[in-house]
CSV table of C-alpha atoms and ligand atoms in Angstrom, one decimal:
chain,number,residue,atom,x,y,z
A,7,UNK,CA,0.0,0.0,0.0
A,8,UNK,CA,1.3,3.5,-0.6
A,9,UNK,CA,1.9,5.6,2.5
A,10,UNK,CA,1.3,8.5,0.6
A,11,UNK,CA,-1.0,11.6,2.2
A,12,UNK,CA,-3.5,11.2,0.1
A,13,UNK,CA,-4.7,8.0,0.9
A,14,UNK,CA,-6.8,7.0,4.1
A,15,UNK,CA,-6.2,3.7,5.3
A,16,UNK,CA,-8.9,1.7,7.3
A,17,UNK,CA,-8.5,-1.0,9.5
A,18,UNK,CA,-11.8,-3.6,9.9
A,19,UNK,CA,-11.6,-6.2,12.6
A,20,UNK,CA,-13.3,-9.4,12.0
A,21,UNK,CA,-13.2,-7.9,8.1
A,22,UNK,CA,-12.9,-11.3,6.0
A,23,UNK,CA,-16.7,-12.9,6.4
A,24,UNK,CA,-20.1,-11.3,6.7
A,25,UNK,CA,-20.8,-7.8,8.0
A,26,UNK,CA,-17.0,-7.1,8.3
A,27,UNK,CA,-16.8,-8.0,4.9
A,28,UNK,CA,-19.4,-6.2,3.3
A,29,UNK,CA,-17.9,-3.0,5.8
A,30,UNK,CA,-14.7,-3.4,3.5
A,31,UNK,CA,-16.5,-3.4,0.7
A,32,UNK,CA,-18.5,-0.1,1.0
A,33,UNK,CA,-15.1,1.6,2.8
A,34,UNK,CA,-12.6,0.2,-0.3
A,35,UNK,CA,-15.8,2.0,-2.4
A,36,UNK,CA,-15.5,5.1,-0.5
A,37,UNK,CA,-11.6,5.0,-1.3
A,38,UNK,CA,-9.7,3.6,2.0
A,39,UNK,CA,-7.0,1.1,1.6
A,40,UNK,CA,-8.5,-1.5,4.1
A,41,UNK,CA,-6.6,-3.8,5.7
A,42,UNK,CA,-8.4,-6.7,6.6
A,43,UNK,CA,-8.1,-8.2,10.1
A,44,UNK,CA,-8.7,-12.3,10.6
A,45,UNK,CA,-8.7,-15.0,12.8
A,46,UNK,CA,-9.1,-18.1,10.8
A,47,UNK,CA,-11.1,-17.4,7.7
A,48,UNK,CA,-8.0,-17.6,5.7
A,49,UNK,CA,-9.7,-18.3,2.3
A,50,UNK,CA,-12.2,-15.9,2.4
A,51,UNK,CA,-9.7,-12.8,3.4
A,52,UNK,CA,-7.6,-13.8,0.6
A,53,UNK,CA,-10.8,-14.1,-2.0
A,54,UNK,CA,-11.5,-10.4,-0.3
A,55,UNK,CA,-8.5,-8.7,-0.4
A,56,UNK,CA,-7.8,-9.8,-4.5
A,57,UNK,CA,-11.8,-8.6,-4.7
A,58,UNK,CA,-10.8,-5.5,-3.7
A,59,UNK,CA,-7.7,-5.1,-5.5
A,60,UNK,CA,-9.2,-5.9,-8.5
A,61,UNK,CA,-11.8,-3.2,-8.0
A,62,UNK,CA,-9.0,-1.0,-8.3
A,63,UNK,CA,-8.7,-0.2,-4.3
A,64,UNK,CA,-6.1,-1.6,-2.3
A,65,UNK,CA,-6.8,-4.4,0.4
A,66,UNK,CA,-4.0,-6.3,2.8
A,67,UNK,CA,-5.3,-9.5,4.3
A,68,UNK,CA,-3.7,-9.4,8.2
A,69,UNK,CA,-4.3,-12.5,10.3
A,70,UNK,CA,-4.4,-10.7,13.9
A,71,UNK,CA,-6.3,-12.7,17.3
A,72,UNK,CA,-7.0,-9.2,18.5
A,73,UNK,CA,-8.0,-11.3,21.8
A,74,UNK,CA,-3.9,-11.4,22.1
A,75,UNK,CA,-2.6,-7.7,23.4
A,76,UNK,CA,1.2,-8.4,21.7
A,77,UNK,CA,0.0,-9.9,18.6
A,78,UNK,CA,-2.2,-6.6,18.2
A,79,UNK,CA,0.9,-4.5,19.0
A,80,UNK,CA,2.9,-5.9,16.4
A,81,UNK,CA,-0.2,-5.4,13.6
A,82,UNK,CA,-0.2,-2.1,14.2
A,83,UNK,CA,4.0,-1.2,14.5
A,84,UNK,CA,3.3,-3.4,11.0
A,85,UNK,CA,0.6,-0.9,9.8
A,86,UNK,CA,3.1,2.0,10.9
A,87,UNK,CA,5.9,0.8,9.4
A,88,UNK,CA,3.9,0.0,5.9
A,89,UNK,CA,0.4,1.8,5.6
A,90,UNK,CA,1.9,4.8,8.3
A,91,UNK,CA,-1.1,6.0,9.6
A,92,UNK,CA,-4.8,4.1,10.3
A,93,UNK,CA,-7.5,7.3,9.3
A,94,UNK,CA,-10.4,4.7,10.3
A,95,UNK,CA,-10.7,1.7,13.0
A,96,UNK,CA,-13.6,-0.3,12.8
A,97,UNK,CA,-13.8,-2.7,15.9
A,98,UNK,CA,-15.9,-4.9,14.5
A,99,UNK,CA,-14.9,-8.8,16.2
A,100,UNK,CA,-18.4,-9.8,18.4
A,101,UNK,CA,-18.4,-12.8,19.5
A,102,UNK,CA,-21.6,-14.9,20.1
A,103,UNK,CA,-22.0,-17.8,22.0
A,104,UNK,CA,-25.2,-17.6,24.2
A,105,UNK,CA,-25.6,-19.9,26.9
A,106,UNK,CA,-27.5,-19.1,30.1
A,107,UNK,CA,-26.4,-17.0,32.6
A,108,UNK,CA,-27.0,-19.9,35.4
A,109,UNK,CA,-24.7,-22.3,33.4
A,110,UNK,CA,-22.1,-20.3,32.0
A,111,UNK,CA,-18.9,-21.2,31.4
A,112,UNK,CA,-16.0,-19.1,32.5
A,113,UNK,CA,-14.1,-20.1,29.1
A,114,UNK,CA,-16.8,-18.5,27.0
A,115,UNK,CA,-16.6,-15.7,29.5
A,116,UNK,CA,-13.2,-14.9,28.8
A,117,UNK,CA,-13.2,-15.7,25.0
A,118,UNK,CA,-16.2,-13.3,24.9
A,119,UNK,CA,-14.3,-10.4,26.5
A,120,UNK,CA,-11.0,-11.2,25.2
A,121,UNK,CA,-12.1,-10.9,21.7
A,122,UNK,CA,-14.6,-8.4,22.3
A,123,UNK,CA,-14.0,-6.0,24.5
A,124,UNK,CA,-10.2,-6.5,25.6
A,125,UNK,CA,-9.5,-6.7,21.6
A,126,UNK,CA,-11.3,-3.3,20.9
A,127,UNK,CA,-9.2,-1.8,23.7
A,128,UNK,CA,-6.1,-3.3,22.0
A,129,UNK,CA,-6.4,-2.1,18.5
A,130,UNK,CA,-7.4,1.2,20.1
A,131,UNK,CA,-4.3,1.6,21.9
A,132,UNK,CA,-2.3,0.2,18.7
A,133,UNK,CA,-4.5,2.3,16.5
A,134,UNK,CA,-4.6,6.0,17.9
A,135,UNK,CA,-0.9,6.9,18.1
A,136,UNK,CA,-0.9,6.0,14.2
A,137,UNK,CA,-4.8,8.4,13.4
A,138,UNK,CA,-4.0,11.5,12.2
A,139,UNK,CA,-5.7,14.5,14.0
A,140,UNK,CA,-9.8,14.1,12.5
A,141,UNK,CA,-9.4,10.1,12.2
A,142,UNK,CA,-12.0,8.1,13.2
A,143,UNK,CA,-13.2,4.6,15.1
A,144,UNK,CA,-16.3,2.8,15.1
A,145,UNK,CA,-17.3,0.3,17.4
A,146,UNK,CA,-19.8,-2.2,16.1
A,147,UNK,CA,-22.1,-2.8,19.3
A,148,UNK,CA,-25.9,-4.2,19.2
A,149,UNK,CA,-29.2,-2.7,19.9
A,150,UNK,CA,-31.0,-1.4,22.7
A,151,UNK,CA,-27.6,-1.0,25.0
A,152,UNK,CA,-28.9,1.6,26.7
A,153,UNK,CA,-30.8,1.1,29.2
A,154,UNK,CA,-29.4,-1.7,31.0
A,155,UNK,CA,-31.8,-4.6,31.4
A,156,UNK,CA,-31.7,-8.1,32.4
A,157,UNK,CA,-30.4,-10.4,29.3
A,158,UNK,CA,-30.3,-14.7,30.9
A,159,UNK,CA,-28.9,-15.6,28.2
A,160,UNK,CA,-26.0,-14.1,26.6
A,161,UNK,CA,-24.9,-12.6,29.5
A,162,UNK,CA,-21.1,-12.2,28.0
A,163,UNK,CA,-21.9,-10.7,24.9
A,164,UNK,CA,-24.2,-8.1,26.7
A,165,UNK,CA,-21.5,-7.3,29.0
A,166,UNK,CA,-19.1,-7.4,25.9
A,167,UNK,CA,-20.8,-4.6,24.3
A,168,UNK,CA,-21.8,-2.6,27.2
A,169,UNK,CA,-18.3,-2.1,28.0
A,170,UNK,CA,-17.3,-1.0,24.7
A,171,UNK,CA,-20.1,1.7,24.8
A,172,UNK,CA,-18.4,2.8,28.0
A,173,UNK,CA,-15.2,2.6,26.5
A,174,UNK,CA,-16.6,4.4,23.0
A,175,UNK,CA,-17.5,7.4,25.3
A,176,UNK,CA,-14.3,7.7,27.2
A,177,UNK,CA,-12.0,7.7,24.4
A,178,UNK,CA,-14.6,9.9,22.3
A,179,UNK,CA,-14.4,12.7,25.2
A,180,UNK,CA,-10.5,12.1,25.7
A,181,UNK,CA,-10.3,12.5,22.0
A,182,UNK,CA,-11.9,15.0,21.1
A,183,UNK,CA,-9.5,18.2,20.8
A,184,UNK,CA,-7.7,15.8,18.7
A,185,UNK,CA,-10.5,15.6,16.5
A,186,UNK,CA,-10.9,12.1,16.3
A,187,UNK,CA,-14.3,10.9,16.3
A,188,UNK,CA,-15.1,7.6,18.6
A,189,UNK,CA,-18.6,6.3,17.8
A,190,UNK,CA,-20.7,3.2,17.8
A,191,UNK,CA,-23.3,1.7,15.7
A,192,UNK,CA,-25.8,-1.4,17.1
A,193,UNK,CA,-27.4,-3.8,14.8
A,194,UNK,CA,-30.3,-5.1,15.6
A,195,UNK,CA,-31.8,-8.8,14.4
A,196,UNK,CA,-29.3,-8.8,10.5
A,197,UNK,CA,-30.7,-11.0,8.0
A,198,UNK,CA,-28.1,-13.5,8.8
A,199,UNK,CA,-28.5,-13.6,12.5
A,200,UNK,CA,-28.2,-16.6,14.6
A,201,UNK,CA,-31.4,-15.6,16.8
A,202,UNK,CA,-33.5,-14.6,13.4
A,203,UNK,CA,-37.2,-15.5,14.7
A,204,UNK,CA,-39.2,-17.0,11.8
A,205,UNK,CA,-40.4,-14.3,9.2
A,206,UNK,CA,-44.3,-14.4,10.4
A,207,UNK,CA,-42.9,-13.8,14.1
A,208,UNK,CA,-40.5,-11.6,13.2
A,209,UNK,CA,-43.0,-8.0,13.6
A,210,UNK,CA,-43.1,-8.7,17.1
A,211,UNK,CA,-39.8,-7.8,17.8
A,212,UNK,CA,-39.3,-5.3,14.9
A,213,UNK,CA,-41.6,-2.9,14.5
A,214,UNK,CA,-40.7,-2.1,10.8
A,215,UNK,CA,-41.4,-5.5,10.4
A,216,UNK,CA,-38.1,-6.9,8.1
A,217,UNK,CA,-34.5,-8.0,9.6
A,218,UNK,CA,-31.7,-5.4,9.3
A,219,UNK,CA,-29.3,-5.9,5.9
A,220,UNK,CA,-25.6,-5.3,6.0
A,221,UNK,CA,-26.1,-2.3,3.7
A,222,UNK,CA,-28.0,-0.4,6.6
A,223,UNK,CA,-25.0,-1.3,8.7
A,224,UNK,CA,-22.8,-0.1,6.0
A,225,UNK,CA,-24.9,2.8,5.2
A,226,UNK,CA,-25.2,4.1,9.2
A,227,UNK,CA,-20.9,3.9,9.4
A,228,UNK,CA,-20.5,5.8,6.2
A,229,UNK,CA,-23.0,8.3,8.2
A,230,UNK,CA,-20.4,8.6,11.2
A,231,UNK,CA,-17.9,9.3,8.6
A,232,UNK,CA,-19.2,12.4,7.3
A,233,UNK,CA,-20.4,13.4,10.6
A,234,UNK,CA,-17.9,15.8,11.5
A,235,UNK,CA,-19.6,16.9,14.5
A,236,UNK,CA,-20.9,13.6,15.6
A,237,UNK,CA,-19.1,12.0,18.7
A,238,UNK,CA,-19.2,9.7,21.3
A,239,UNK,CA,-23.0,8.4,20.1
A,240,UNK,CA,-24.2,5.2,19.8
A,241,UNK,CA,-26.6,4.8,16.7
A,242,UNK,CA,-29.0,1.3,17.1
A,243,UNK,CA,-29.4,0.7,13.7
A,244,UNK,CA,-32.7,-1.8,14.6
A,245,UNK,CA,-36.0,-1.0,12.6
A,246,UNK,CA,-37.2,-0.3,16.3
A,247,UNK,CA,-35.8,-3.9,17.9
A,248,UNK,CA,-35.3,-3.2,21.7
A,249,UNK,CA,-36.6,0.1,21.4
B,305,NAP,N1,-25.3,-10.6,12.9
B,305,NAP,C1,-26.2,-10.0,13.7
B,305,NAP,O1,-27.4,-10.2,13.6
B,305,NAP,C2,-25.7,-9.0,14.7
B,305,NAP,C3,-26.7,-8.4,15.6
B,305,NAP,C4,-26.2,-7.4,16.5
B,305,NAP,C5,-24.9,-7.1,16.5
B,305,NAP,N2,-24.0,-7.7,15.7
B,305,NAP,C6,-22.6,-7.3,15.8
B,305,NAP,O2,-22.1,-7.0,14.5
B,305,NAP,C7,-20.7,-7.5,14.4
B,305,NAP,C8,-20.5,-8.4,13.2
B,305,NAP,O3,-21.4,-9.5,13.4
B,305,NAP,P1,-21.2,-10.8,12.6
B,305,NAP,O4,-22.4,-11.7,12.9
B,305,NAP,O5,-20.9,-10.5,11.1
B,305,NAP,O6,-19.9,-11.4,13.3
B,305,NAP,P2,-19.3,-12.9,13.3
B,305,NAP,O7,-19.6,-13.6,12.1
B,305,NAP,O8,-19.7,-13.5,14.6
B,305,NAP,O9,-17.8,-12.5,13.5
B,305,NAP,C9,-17.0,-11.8,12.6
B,305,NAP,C10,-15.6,-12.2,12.6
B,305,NAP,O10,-15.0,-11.9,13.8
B,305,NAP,C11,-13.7,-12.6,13.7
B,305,NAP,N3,-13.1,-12.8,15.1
B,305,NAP,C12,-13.7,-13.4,16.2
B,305,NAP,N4,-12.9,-13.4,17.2
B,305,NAP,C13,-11.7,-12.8,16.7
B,305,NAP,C14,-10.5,-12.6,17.3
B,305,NAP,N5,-10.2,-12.9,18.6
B,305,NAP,N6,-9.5,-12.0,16.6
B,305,NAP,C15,-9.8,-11.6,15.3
B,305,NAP,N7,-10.9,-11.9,14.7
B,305,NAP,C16,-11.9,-12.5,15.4
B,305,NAP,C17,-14.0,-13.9,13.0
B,305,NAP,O11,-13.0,-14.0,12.1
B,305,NAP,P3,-12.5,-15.4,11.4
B,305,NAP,O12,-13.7,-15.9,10.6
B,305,NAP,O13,-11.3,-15.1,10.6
B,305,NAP,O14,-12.2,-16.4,12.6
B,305,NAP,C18,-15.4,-13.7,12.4
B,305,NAP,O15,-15.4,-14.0,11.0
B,305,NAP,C19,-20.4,-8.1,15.8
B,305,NAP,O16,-19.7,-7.1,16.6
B,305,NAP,C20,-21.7,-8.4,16.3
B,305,NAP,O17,-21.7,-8.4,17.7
B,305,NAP,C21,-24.4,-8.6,14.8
């Protein structure tokens, strides 16, 4: 990739497979260089990154746990020493693995936080000493975070994202006379979700009565990114779920 100031380069965690793919997708559109962070998915980061590429934008494939603090460090003194600068973070690794609250198991505890909150912290920390002054991260979180209420089952994943909301208005406010934008934006019940009620149940819970797409995910973080007055916000992007 060329360092060069007139590109921005984005950095998409959990990029390679379904919303954090179609994320690079719509920010390769939009002209970043996006480097595309992995766990596993091997194949399908490759098959991304030459999709990109052969758009015509550039895309780097970077196989990162973000759940491990000094593998994130050396990504991002990798980014700085090729790419030189991340404009855009998206934080978009969320685990789920529900299971209830009564039974759960302290390893899906602490792969839940590790990846999702811990790992958002991490590729913060790596991130921000690399973001020019008006750069920019995005938290992926999920609907109806604010006002705290009793979730049995999932009770990782709720605490996951609640912390990163927490940690998306700390940073936003610490940031700020830098500039740099911290925001989030929640999904609700996507069209590939592993909870999806069946379609003649699914009003109940949405009130606009259809499952969120990727390209109103897509659509609500290209929103942030003009948004130059737009900070530490959290945007449930939900058709009404949780509301
Ligand atoms: N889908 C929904 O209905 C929905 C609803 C509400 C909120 N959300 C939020 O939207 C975001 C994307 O959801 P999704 O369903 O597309 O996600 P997903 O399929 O569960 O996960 C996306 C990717 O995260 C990567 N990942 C997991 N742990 C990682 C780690 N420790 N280090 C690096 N990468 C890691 C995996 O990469 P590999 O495949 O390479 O292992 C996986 O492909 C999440 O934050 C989720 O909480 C989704």
């Amino acid at each position: 990739m060329n360092p060069a100031a007139d590109r921005r380069v984005a950095v998409v965690t959990g990029g390679a497979r379904r919303l954090g793919r179609q994320l690079c997708l719509s920010l390769a559109a939009r002209g970043f260089d996006v480097i595309i962070v992995y766990r596993s998915s091997d194949h399908d980061a490759r098959t991304l990154e030459q999709e990109i590429t052969a758009s015509g934008a550039r895309a780097r494939a970077l196989k990162v746990d973000v759940a491990d603090k000094r593998a994130v460090a050396a990504a991002f003194a990798g980014i700085g020493a090729r790419e030189g600068c991340v404009d855009l973070l998206v934080n978009n690794v969320g685990n789920y693995n529900p299971q209830n609250v009564t039974a759960l198991d302290p390893d899906v505890w602490d792969d839940t936080l590790a990846s999702n909150l811990s790992g958002a912290y991490y590729c913060c920390y790596g991130a921000l000493p690399l973001m020019p002054d008006g750069g920019s991260i995005i938290n992926i979180g999920m609907a109806g975070l604010e006002g705290i209420r009793a979730n049995t089952r999932g009770a990782d994943y709720y605490v996951s994202k609640t912390g990163l909301l927490v940690l998306t208005r700390a940073l936003a406010a610490a940031y700020a006379p830098r500039q740099i934008r911290v925001n989030m934006v929640s999904p609700g019940q996507l069209e590939n979700s592993v909870d999806l009620p069946p379609p003649e149940e699914l009003s109940r819970w949405v009130p606009m009565g259809r499952s969120g797409t990727l390209g109103d995910i897509a659509q609500a973080v290209q929103y942030l990114l003009d948004a130059a007055y737009v900070t530490g916000q959290n945007i449930d992007v939900a058709g009404g779920y949780r509301l």
